[in-house]
Amino acid sequence: MANEAAPCPCDIGHRMEYGGQGCVVQVEHIRAYLSKPPVDTGKAVVVIQDIFGWQLPNTRYMADMIAANGYTTVVPDFFVGQEPWSPSSDWSTFPEWLKTRDARKVDSSCLSVRGPLASMTGSDRGCLPRAVSHGPPAPATSLGIVKDSEDVYALRKPTLFIFAENDAVIPLQQVSLLTQKLKAHCRVDHQIKTFSGQTHGFVHRKREDVAPADKPYIEEARRNLLEWLSKYV
């Protein structure tokens, strides 16, 4: 997740050499990566990309993992053809670049593709991430934006938040504030988990075989994500 008040560069992590099990489709004006489950369950998940774009192998790996557990999974290009951020880019230009990739616009983009996606996937039950608070149920977020506004705290759907203890982008103070505000304002089921010793984006930016000590945390976070989807989708 990124601190909206002071966007901070983040490392792409361990870029996976992964081709993906799905295929690329066209949904209205947006291209998307589509991964289907072994058996159609009538359930779908839309994954919102991070700054490194919808074609990042790590993100497709996560989409395939979700699909393998029974969900038609779609990763749309919410930059709509605009170039994603490159790890080799000049970080001093990041704030200006970010202005042209406004996360709030994802809301309207999600809504515009939701109908066609439902028709294409044949799904009658689905999950959109936190960006669409008035959409289908059971959002879950391991990356995104922390901002101090009422709509974040007054969640409309059950939401799982996954944070890392050593996240240079989202300090623990922000996690603590979010926890307090959700307790005061939120009337739907939600859960905040912070994983010891982990760094920004560990759920999908770390490979399990790089640092054995990280493996249990990565696996637990991914298991929590799947359990949340199973409970609410």
PDB file of N, CA, C and O in Angstrom, residues 44-117:
ATOM      1  N   ALA A  44     -16.249 -15.214  -8.936  1.00  0.00           N
ATOM      2  CA  ALA A  44     -15.181 -14.496  -9.641  1.00  0.00           C
ATOM      3  C   ALA A  44     -14.494 -13.500  -8.728  1.00  0.00           C
ATOM      4  O   ALA A  44     -15.086 -12.984  -7.778  1.00  0.00           O
ATOM      5  N   VAL A  45     -13.229 -13.209  -9.024  1.00  0.00           N
ATOM      6  CA  VAL A  45     -12.427 -12.223  -8.297  1.00  0.00           C
ATOM      7  C   VAL A  45     -11.758 -11.311  -9.314  1.00  0.00           C
ATOM      8  O   VAL A  45     -11.214 -11.780 -10.320  1.00  0.00           O
ATOM      9  N   VAL A  46     -11.804 -10.016  -9.059  1.00  0.00           N
ATOM     10  CA  VAL A  46     -11.072  -9.050  -9.870  1.00  0.00           C
ATOM     11  C   VAL A  46      -9.885  -8.554  -9.055  1.00  0.00           C
ATOM     12  O   VAL A  46     -10.056  -8.070  -7.935  1.00  0.00           O
ATOM     13  N   VAL A  47      -8.685  -8.702  -9.596  1.00  0.00           N
ATOM     14  CA  VAL A  47      -7.464  -8.273  -8.922  1.00  0.00           C
ATOM     15  C   VAL A  47      -7.034  -6.923  -9.483  1.00  0.00           C
ATOM     16  O   VAL A  47      -6.918  -6.757 -10.700  1.00  0.00           O
ATOM     17  N   ILE A  48      -6.813  -5.965  -8.599  1.00  0.00           N
ATOM     18  CA  ILE A  48      -6.335  -4.645  -9.030  1.00  0.00           C
ATOM     19  C   ILE A  48      -4.813  -4.617  -8.927  1.00  0.00           C
ATOM     20  O   ILE A  48      -4.235  -4.930  -7.890  1.00  0.00           O
ATOM     21  N   GLN A  49      -4.187  -4.239 -10.010  1.00  0.00           N
ATOM     22  CA  GLN A  49      -2.725  -4.214 -10.133  1.00  0.00           C
ATOM     23  C   GLN A  49      -2.089  -3.192  -9.205  1.00  0.00           C
ATOM     24  O   GLN A  49      -2.765  -2.306  -8.671  1.00  0.00           O
ATOM     25  N   ASP A  50      -0.767  -3.299  -9.043  1.00  0.00           N
ATOM     26  CA  ASP A  50      -0.031  -2.250  -8.346  1.00  0.00           C
ATOM     27  C   ASP A  50       0.629  -1.350  -9.389  1.00  0.00           C
ATOM     28  O   ASP A  50       0.280  -1.377 -10.574  1.00  0.00           O
ATOM     29  N   ILE A  51       1.600  -0.543  -8.972  1.00  0.00           N
ATOM     30  CA  ILE A  51       2.201   0.428  -9.890  1.00  0.00           C
ATOM     31  C   ILE A  51       2.973  -0.226 -11.025  1.00  0.00           C
ATOM     32  O   ILE A  51       3.228   0.401 -12.054  1.00  0.00           O
ATOM     33  N   PHE A  52       3.342  -1.501 -10.859  1.00  0.00           N
ATOM     34  CA  PHE A  52       4.135  -2.182 -11.875  1.00  0.00           C
ATOM     35  C   PHE A  52       3.280  -2.841 -12.954  1.00  0.00           C
ATOM     36  O   PHE A  52       3.798  -3.535 -13.832  1.00  0.00           O
ATOM     37  N   GLY A  53       1.978  -2.640 -12.900  1.00  0.00           N
ATOM     38  CA  GLY A  53       1.128  -2.997 -14.020  1.00  0.00           C
ATOM     39  C   GLY A  53       0.511  -4.389 -13.993  1.00  0.00           C
ATOM     40  O   GLY A  53       0.899  -5.264 -13.228  1.00  0.00           O
ATOM     41  N   TRP A  54      -0.442  -4.567 -14.881  1.00  0.00           N
ATOM     42  CA  TRP A  54      -1.228  -5.795 -14.937  1.00  0.00           C
ATOM     43  C   TRP A  54      -0.462  -6.979 -15.525  1.00  0.00           C
ATOM     44  O   TRP A  54      -0.860  -8.125 -15.364  1.00  0.00           O
ATOM     45  N   GLN A  55       0.670  -6.698 -16.177  1.00  0.00           N
ATOM     46  CA  GLN A  55       1.446  -7.773 -16.791  1.00  0.00           C
ATOM     47  C   GLN A  55       2.569  -8.295 -15.894  1.00  0.00           C
ATOM     48  O   GLN A  55       3.299  -9.197 -16.298  1.00  0.00           O
ATOM     49  N   LEU A  56       2.697  -7.761 -14.696  1.00  0.00           N
ATOM     50  CA  LEU A  56       3.743  -8.232 -13.775  1.00  0.00           C
ATOM     51  C   LEU A  56       3.536  -9.720 -13.501  1.00  0.00           C
ATOM     52  O   LEU A  56       2.454 -10.143 -13.079  1.00  0.00           O
ATOM     53  N   PRO A  57       4.544 -10.550 -13.741  1.00  0.00           N
ATOM     54  CA  PRO A  57       4.390 -11.993 -13.539  1.00  0.00           C
ATOM     55  C   PRO A  57       3.923 -12.362 -12.133  1.00  0.00           C
ATOM     56  O   PRO A  57       3.141 -13.301 -11.956  1.00  0.00           O
ATOM     57  N   ASN A  58       4.388 -11.629 -11.122  1.00  0.00           N
ATOM     58  CA  ASN A  58       3.986 -11.924  -9.749  1.00  0.00           C
ATOM     59  C   ASN A  58       2.475 -11.804  -9.569  1.00  0.00           C
ATOM     60  O   ASN A  58       1.852 -12.611  -8.879  1.00  0.00           O
ATOM     61  N   THR A  59       1.897 -10.768 -10.190  1.00  0.00           N
ATOM     62  CA  THR A  59       0.461 -10.557 -10.071  1.00  0.00           C
ATOM     63  C   THR A  59      -0.310 -11.656 -10.780  1.00  0.00           C
ATOM     64  O   THR A  59      -1.337 -12.145 -10.292  1.00  0.00           O
ATOM     65  N   ARG A  60       0.186 -12.096 -11.917  1.00  0.00           N
ATOM     66  CA  ARG A  60      -0.466 -13.188 -12.635  1.00  0.00           C
ATOM     67  C   ARG A  60      -0.336 -14.498 -11.856  1.00  0.00           C
ATOM     68  O   ARG A  60      -1.242 -15.339 -11.888  1.00  0.00           O
ATOM     69  N   TYR A  61       0.771 -14.664 -11.167  1.00  0.00           N
ATOM     70  CA  TYR A  61       0.948 -15.841 -10.312  1.00  0.00           C
ATOM     71  C   TYR A  61      -0.130 -15.867  -9.228  1.00  0.00           C
ATOM     72  O   TYR A  61      -0.738 -16.914  -8.954  1.00  0.00           O
ATOM     73  N   MET A  62      -0.377 -14.706  -8.611  1.00  0.00           N
ATOM     74  CA  MET A  62      -1.407 -14.626  -7.583  1.00  0.00           C
ATOM     75  C   MET A  62      -2.791 -14.880  -8.169  1.00  0.00           C
ATOM     76  O   MET A  62      -3.629 -15.560  -7.556  1.00  0.00           O
ATOM     77  N   ALA A  63      -3.038 -14.348  -9.365  1.00  0.00           N
ATOM     78  CA  ALA A  63      -4.325 -14.573 -10.023  1.00  0.00           C
ATOM     79  C   ALA A  63      -4.539 -16.055 -10.293  1.00  0.00           C
ATOM     80  O   ALA A  63      -5.631 -16.595 -10.077  1.00  0.00           O
ATOM     81  N   ASP A  64      -3.494 -16.727 -10.749  1.00  0.00           N
ATOM     82  CA  ASP A  64      -3.601 -18.166 -11.020  1.00  0.00           C
ATOM     83  C   ASP A  64      -3.808 -18.952  -9.733  1.00  0.00           C
ATOM     84  O   ASP A  64      -4.531 -19.962  -9.714  1.00  0.00           O
ATOM     85  N   MET A  65      -3.181 -18.497  -8.646  1.00  0.00           N
ATOM     86  CA  MET A  65      -3.368 -19.163  -7.360  1.00  0.00           C
ATOM     87  C   MET A  65      -4.827 -19.063  -6.920  1.00  0.00           C
ATOM     88  O   MET A  65      -5.422 -20.055  -6.459  1.00  0.00           O
ATOM     89  N   ILE A  66      -5.394 -17.879  -7.064  1.00  0.00           N
ATOM     90  CA  ILE A  66      -6.801 -17.679  -6.685  1.00  0.00           C
ATOM     91  C   ILE A  66      -7.703 -18.521  -7.584  1.00  0.00           C
ATOM     92  O   ILE A  66      -8.642 -19.183  -7.113  1.00  0.00           O
ATOM     93  N   ALA A  67      -7.405 -18.525  -8.885  1.00  0.00           N
ATOM     94  CA  ALA A  67      -8.212 -19.308  -9.824  1.00  0.00           C
ATOM     95  C   ALA A  67      -8.168 -20.796  -9.497  1.00  0.00           C
ATOM     96  O   ALA A  67      -9.189 -21.497  -9.573  1.00  0.00           O
ATOM     97  N   ALA A  68      -6.994 -21.284  -9.135  1.00  0.00           N
ATOM     98  CA  ALA A  68      -6.842 -22.702  -8.819  1.00  0.00           C
ATOM     99  C   ALA A  68      -7.682 -23.114  -7.617  1.00  0.00           C
ATOM    100  O   ALA A  68      -7.967 -24.298  -7.425  1.00  0.00           O
ATOM    101  N   ASN A  69      -8.110 -22.122  -6.832  1.00  0.00           N
ATOM    102  CA  ASN A  69      -8.935 -22.402  -5.660  1.00  0.00           C
ATOM    103  C   ASN A  69     -10.419 -22.136  -5.909  1.00  0.00           C
ATOM    104  O   ASN A  69     -11.198 -21.998  -4.954  1.00  0.00           O
ATOM    105  N   GLY A  70     -10.800 -22.066  -7.188  1.00  0.00           N
ATOM    106  CA  GLY A  70     -12.216 -22.058  -7.511  1.00  0.00           C
ATOM    107  C   GLY A  70     -12.837 -20.752  -7.935  1.00  0.00           C
ATOM    108  O   GLY A  70     -14.066 -20.623  -7.930  1.00  0.00           O
ATOM    109  N   TYR A  71     -12.029 -19.767  -8.333  1.00  0.00           N
ATOM    110  CA  TYR A  71     -12.575 -18.463  -8.709  1.00  0.00           C
ATOM    111  C   TYR A  71     -12.089 -18.065 -10.106  1.00  0.00           C
ATOM    112  O   TYR A  71     -10.878 -18.075 -10.368  1.00  0.00           O
ATOM    113  N   THR A  72     -13.014 -17.703 -10.980  1.00  0.00           N
ATOM    114  CA  THR A  72     -12.596 -17.086 -12.235  1.00  0.00           C
ATOM    115  C   THR A  72     -11.955 -15.747 -11.874  1.00  0.00           C
ATOM    116  O   THR A  72     -12.590 -14.898 -11.244  1.00  0.00           O
ATOM    117  N   THR A  73     -10.698 -15.561 -12.234  1.00  0.00           N
ATOM    118  CA  THR A  73      -9.923 -14.413 -11.754  1.00  0.00           C
ATOM    119  C   THR A  73      -9.475 -13.545 -12.922  1.00  0.00           C
ATOM    120  O   THR A  73      -8.960 -14.043 -13.914  1.00  0.00           O
ATOM    121  N   VAL A  74      -9.679 -12.245 -12.778  1.00  0.00           N
ATOM    122  CA  VAL A  74      -9.374 -11.299 -13.843  1.00  0.00           C
ATOM    123  C   VAL A  74      -8.467 -10.194 -13.315  1.00  0.00           C
ATOM    124  O   VAL A  74      -8.699  -9.654 -12.233  1.00  0.00           O
ATOM    125  N   VAL A  75      -7.427  -9.873 -14.080  1.00  0.00           N
ATOM    126  CA  VAL A  75      -6.528  -8.760 -13.753  1.00  0.00           C
ATOM    127  C   VAL A  75      -6.619  -7.743 -14.891  1.00  0.00           C
ATOM    128  O   VAL A  75      -5.917  -7.854 -15.896  1.00  0.00           O
ATOM    129  N   PRO A  76      -7.497  -6.748 -14.787  1.00  0.00           N
ATOM    130  CA  PRO A  76      -7.633  -5.763 -15.854  1.00  0.00           C
ATOM    131  C   PRO A  76      -6.470  -4.767 -15.876  1.00  0.00           C
ATOM    132  O   PRO A  76      -5.821  -4.536 -14.858  1.00  0.00           O
ATOM    133  N   ASP A  77      -6.232  -4.183 -17.045  1.00  0.00           N
ATOM    134  CA  ASP A  77      -5.230  -3.126 -17.171  1.00  0.00           C
ATOM    135  C   ASP A  77      -5.897  -1.802 -16.826  1.00  0.00           C
ATOM    136  O   ASP A  77      -6.402  -1.106 -17.693  1.00  0.00           O
ATOM    137  N   PHE A  78      -5.891  -1.460 -15.546  1.00  0.00           N
ATOM    138  CA  PHE A  78      -6.553  -0.241 -15.121  1.00  0.00           C
ATOM    139  C   PHE A  78      -5.763   1.017 -15.468  1.00  0.00           C
ATOM    140  O   PHE A  78      -6.234   2.123 -15.228  1.00  0.00           O
ATOM    141  N   PHE A  79      -4.569   0.856 -16.018  1.00  0.00           N
ATOM    142  CA  PHE A  79      -3.858   2.011 -16.578  1.00  0.00           C
ATOM    143  C   PHE A  79      -4.314   2.263 -18.010  1.00  0.00           C
ATOM    144  O   PHE A  79      -3.903   3.243 -18.634  1.00  0.00           O
ATOM    145  N   VAL A  80      -5.128   1.384 -18.527  1.00  0.00           N
ATOM    146  CA  VAL A  80      -5.740   1.514 -19.858  1.00  0.00           C
ATOM    147  C   VAL A  80      -4.702   1.872 -20.917  1.00  0.00           C
ATOM    148  O   VAL A  80      -4.818   2.890 -21.614  1.00  0.00           O
ATOM    149  N   GLY A  81      -3.675   1.049 -21.025  1.00  0.00           N
ATOM    150  CA  GLY A  81      -2.666   1.230 -22.062  1.00  0.00           C
ATOM    151  C   GLY A  81      -1.524   2.135 -21.681  1.00  0.00           C
ATOM    152  O   GLY A  81      -0.490   2.148 -22.371  1.00  0.00           O
ATOM    153  N   GLN A  82      -1.658   2.911 -20.612  1.00  0.00           N
ATOM    154  CA  GLN A  82      -0.548   3.749 -20.165  1.00  0.00           C
ATOM    155  C   GLN A  82       0.548   2.866 -19.556  1.00  0.00           C
ATOM    156  O   GLN A  82       0.274   1.834 -18.965  1.00  0.00           O
ATOM    157  N   GLU A  83       1.784   3.294 -19.704  1.00  0.00           N
ATOM    158  CA  GLU A  83       2.895   2.504 -19.231  1.00  0.00           C
ATOM    159  C   GLU A  83       2.900   2.415 -17.707  1.00  0.00           C
ATOM    160  O   GLU A  83       2.686   3.414 -17.013  1.00  0.00           O
ATOM    161  N   PRO A  84       3.162   1.224 -17.153  1.00  0.00           N
ATOM    162  CA  PRO A  84       3.311   1.100 -15.701  1.00  0.00           C
ATOM    163  C   PRO A  84       4.644   1.705 -15.263  1.00  0.00           C
ATOM    164  O   PRO A  84       5.485   2.050 -16.097  1.00  0.00           O
ATOM    165  N   TRP A  85       4.815   1.807 -13.962  1.00  0.00           N
ATOM    166  CA  TRP A  85       6.086   2.297 -13.431  1.00  0.00           C
ATOM    167  C   TRP A  85       7.157   1.239 -13.632  1.00  0.00           C
ATOM    168  O   TRP A  85       6.917   0.045 -13.466  1.00  0.00           O
ATOM    169  N   SER A  86       8.356   1.694 -14.013  1.00  0.00           N
ATOM    170  CA  SER A  86       9.478   0.785 -14.208  1.00  0.00           C
ATOM    171  C   SER A  86      10.473   0.940 -13.067  1.00  0.00           C
ATOM    172  O   SER A  86      10.760   2.066 -12.636  1.00  0.00           O
ATOM    173  N   PRO A  87      10.999  -0.165 -12.542  1.00  0.00           N
ATOM    174  CA  PRO A  87      11.986  -0.073 -11.467  1.00  0.00           C
ATOM    175  C   PRO A  87      13.216   0.736 -11.862  1.00  0.00           C
ATOM    176  O   PRO A  87      13.932   1.245 -10.996  1.00  0.00           O
ATOM    177  N   SER A  88      13.477   0.854 -13.165  1.00  0.00           N
ATOM    178  CA  SER A  88      14.647   1.601 -13.629  1.00  0.00           C
ATOM    179  C   SER A  88      14.364   3.090 -13.825  1.00  0.00           C
ATOM    180  O   SER A  88      15.263   3.863 -14.157  1.00  0.00           O
ATOM    181  N   SER A  89      13.114   3.501 -13.614  1.00  0.00           N
ATOM    182  CA  SER A  89      12.754   4.902 -13.791  1.00  0.00           C
ATOM    183  C   SER A  89      13.346   5.772 -12.685  1.00  0.00           C
ATOM    184  O   SER A  89      13.725   5.271 -11.613  1.00  0.00           O
ATOM    185  N   ASP A  90      13.421   7.060 -12.941  1.00  0.00           N
ATOM    186  CA  ASP A  90      13.945   8.022 -11.967  1.00  0.00           C
ATOM    187  C   ASP A  90      12.894   8.256 -10.890  1.00  0.00           C
ATOM    188  O   ASP A  90      11.824   8.803 -11.157  1.00  0.00           O
ATOM    189  N   TRP A  91      13.190   7.825  -9.651  1.00  0.00           N
ATOM    190  CA  TRP A  91      12.204   7.926  -8.581  1.00  0.00           C
ATOM    191  C   TRP A  91      11.834   9.363  -8.257  1.00  0.00           C
ATOM    192  O   TRP A  91      10.774   9.616  -7.655  1.00  0.00           O
ATOM    193  N   SER A  92      12.669  10.311  -8.653  1.00  0.00           N
ATOM    194  CA  SER A  92      12.315  11.708  -8.376  1.00  0.00           C
ATOM    195  C   SER A  92      11.112  12.154  -9.200  1.00  0.00           C
ATOM    196  O   SER A  92      10.455  13.146  -8.871  1.00  0.00           O
ATOM    197  N   THR A  93      10.808  11.414 -10.271  1.00  0.00           N
ATOM    198  CA  THR A  93       9.659  11.761 -11.115  1.00  0.00           C
ATOM    199  C   THR A  93       8.400  10.990 -10.699  1.00  0.00           C
ATOM    200  O   THR A  93       7.340  11.168 -11.307  1.00  0.00           O
ATOM    201  N   PHE A  94       8.520  10.155  -9.673  1.00  0.00           N
ATOM    202  CA  PHE A  94       7.400   9.299  -9.289  1.00  0.00           C
ATOM    203  C   PHE A  94       6.139  10.072  -8.894  1.00  0.00           C
ATOM    204  O   PHE A  94       5.036   9.719  -9.330  1.00  0.00           O
ATOM    205  N   PRO A  95       6.240  11.127  -8.083  1.00  0.00           N
ATOM    206  CA  PRO A  95       5.018  11.860  -7.714  1.00  0.00           C
ATOM    207  C   PRO A  95       4.250  12.392  -8.923  1.00  0.00           C
ATOM    208  O   PRO A  95       3.019  12.330  -8.956  1.00  0.00           O
ATOM    209  N   GLU A  96       4.969  12.891  -9.915  1.00  0.00           N
ATOM    210  CA  GLU A  96       4.295  13.390 -11.120  1.00  0.00           C
ATOM    211  C   GLU A  96       3.682  12.252 -11.915  1.00  0.00           C
ATOM    212  O   GLU A  96       2.583  12.374 -12.458  1.00  0.00           O
ATOM    213  N   TRP A  97       4.406  11.141 -12.006  1.00  0.00           N
ATOM    214  CA  TRP A  97       3.873   9.964 -12.711  1.00  0.00           C
ATOM    215  C   TRP A  97       2.598   9.484 -12.041  1.00  0.00           C
ATOM    216  O   TRP A  97       1.616   9.130 -12.695  1.00  0.00           O
ATOM    217  N   LEU A  98       2.600   9.486 -10.718  1.00  0.00           N
ATOM    218  CA  LEU A  98       1.468   8.978  -9.953  1.00  0.00           C
ATOM    219  C   LEU A  98       0.206   9.794 -10.205  1.00  0.00           C
ATOM    220  O   LEU A  98      -0.906   9.252 -10.192  1.00  0.00           O
ATOM    221  N   LYS A  99       0.365  11.085 -10.455  1.00  0.00           N
ATOM    222  CA  LYS A  99      -0.786  11.939 -10.715  1.00  0.00           C
ATOM    223  C   LYS A  99      -1.547  11.513 -11.967  1.00  0.00           C
ATOM    224  O   LYS A  99      -2.748  11.743 -12.087  1.00  0.00           O
ATOM    225  N   THR A 100      -0.843  10.877 -12.898  1.00  0.00           N
ATOM    226  CA  THR A 100      -1.495  10.435 -14.141  1.00  0.00           C
ATOM    227  C   THR A 100      -2.049   9.020 -14.024  1.00  0.00           C
ATOM    228  O   THR A 100      -2.595   8.477 -14.975  1.00  0.00           O
ATOM    229  N   ARG A 101      -1.898   8.421 -12.861  1.00  0.00           N
ATOM    230  CA  ARG A 101      -2.407   7.066 -12.609  1.00  0.00           C
ATOM    231  C   ARG A 101      -3.263   7.102 -11.343  1.00  0.00           C
ATOM    232  O   ARG A 101      -3.050   6.376 -10.404  1.00  0.00           O
ATOM    233  N   ASP A 102      -4.248   7.992 -11.332  1.00  0.00           N
ATOM    234  CA  ASP A 102      -5.066   8.243 -10.149  1.00  0.00           C
ATOM    235  C   ASP A 102      -5.836   6.990  -9.737  1.00  0.00           C
ATOM    236  O   ASP A 102      -6.666   6.471 -10.488  1.00  0.00           O
ATOM    237  N   ALA A 103      -5.567   6.501  -8.524  1.00  0.00           N
ATOM    238  CA  ALA A 103      -6.220   5.274  -8.047  1.00  0.00           C
ATOM    239  C   ALA A 103      -7.730   5.434  -7.951  1.00  0.00           C
ATOM    240  O   ALA A 103      -8.466   4.448  -8.066  1.00  0.00           O
ATOM    241  N   ARG A 104      -8.222   6.655  -7.768  1.00  0.00           N
ATOM    242  CA  ARG A 104      -9.661   6.850  -7.640  1.00  0.00           C
ATOM    243  C   ARG A 104     -10.398   6.520  -8.937  1.00  0.00           C
ATOM    244  O   ARG A 104     -11.575   6.190  -8.928  1.00  0.00           O
ATOM    245  N   LYS A 105      -9.693   6.651 -10.065  1.00  0.00           N
ATOM    246  CA  LYS A 105     -10.329   6.355 -11.340  1.00  0.00           C
ATOM    247  C   LYS A 105     -10.584   4.865 -11.517  1.00  0.00           C
ATOM    248  O   LYS A 105     -11.364   4.458 -12.375  1.00  0.00           O
ATOM    249  N   VAL A 106      -9.907   4.055 -10.718  1.00  0.00           N
ATOM    250  CA  VAL A 106     -10.138   2.609 -10.773  1.00  0.00           C
ATOM    251  C   VAL A 106     -11.587   2.308 -10.420  1.00  0.00           C
ATOM    252  O   VAL A 106     -12.196   1.382 -10.941  1.00  0.00           O
ATOM    253  N   ASP A 107     -12.166   3.101  -9.524  1.00  0.00           N
ATOM    254  CA  ASP A 107     -13.545   2.905  -9.113  1.00  0.00           C
ATOM    255  C   ASP A 107     -14.486   2.860 -10.320  1.00  0.00           C
ATOM    256  O   ASP A 107     -15.248   1.913 -10.500  1.00  0.00           O
ATOM    257  N   SER A 108     -14.421   3.907 -11.162  1.00  0.00           N
ATOM    258  CA  SER A 108     -15.307   3.967 -12.317  1.00  0.00           C
ATOM    259  C   SER A 108     -14.943   2.913 -13.352  1.00  0.00           C
ATOM    260  O   SER A 108     -15.821   2.355 -14.021  1.00  0.00           O
ATOM    261  N   SER A 109     -13.657   2.628 -13.486  1.00  0.00           N
ATOM    262  CA  SER A 109     -13.232   1.600 -14.443  1.00  0.00           C
ATOM    263  C   SER A 109     -13.757   0.228 -14.030  1.00  0.00           C
ATOM    264  O   SER A 109     -14.212  -0.557 -14.851  1.00  0.00           O
ATOM    265  N   CYS A 110     -13.708  -0.052 -12.716  1.00  0.00           N
ATOM    266  CA  CYS A 110     -14.231  -1.321 -12.217  1.00  0.00           C
ATOM    267  C   CYS A 110     -15.707  -1.456 -12.540  1.00  0.00           C
ATOM    268  O   CYS A 110     -16.175  -2.502 -12.997  1.00  0.00           O
ATOM    269  N   LEU A 111     -16.439  -0.392 -12.300  1.00  0.00           N
ATOM    270  CA  LEU A 111     -17.874  -0.455 -12.547  1.00  0.00           C
ATOM    271  C   LEU A 111     -18.179  -0.630 -14.028  1.00  0.00           C
ATOM    272  O   LEU A 111     -19.119  -1.325 -14.401  1.00  0.00           O
ATOM    273  N   SER A 112     -17.374  -0.029 -14.898  1.00  0.00           N
ATOM    274  CA  SER A 112     -17.639  -0.108 -16.328  1.00  0.00           C
ATOM    275  C   SER A 112     -17.391  -1.496 -16.897  1.00  0.00           C
ATOM    276  O   SER A 112     -17.983  -1.878 -17.900  1.00  0.00           O
ATOM    277  N   VAL A 113     -16.517  -2.258 -16.244  1.00  0.00           N
ATOM    278  CA  VAL A 113     -16.217  -3.598 -16.763  1.00  0.00           C
ATOM    279  C   VAL A 113     -16.918  -4.702 -15.983  1.00  0.00           C
ATOM    280  O   VAL A 113     -16.879  -5.859 -16.379  1.00  0.00           O
ATOM    281  N   ARG A 114     -17.587  -4.347 -14.901  1.00  0.00           N
ATOM    282  CA  ARG A 114     -18.177  -5.378 -14.047  1.00  0.00           C
ATOM    283  C   ARG A 114     -19.238  -6.197 -14.793  1.00  0.00           C
ATOM    284  O   ARG A 114     -19.271  -7.419 -14.712  1.00  0.00           O
ATOM    285  N   GLY A 115     -20.122  -5.490 -15.532  1.00  0.00           N
ATOM    286  CA  GLY A 115     -21.164  -6.189 -16.276  1.00  0.00           C
ATOM    287  C   GLY A 115     -20.611  -7.128 -17.332  1.00  0.00           C
ATOM    288  O   GLY A 115     -20.942  -8.321 -17.360  1.00  0.00           O
ATOM    289  N   PRO A 116     -19.739  -6.612 -18.225  1.00  0.00           N
ATOM    290  CA  PRO A 116     -19.139  -7.490 -19.235  1.00  0.00           C
ATOM    291  C   PRO A 116     -18.346  -8.646 -18.634  1.00  0.00           C
ATOM    292  O   PRO A 116     -18.359  -9.755 -19.169  1.00  0.00           O
ATOM    293  N   LEU A 117     -17.670  -8.391 -17.520  1.00  0.00           N
ATOM    294  CA  LEU A 117     -16.922  -9.461 -16.874  1.00  0.00           C
ATOM    295  C   LEU A 117     -17.854 -10.557 -16.367  1.00  0.00           C
ATOM    296  O   LEU A 117     -17.580 -11.744 -16.510  1.00  0.00           O
TER     297      LEU A 117
END
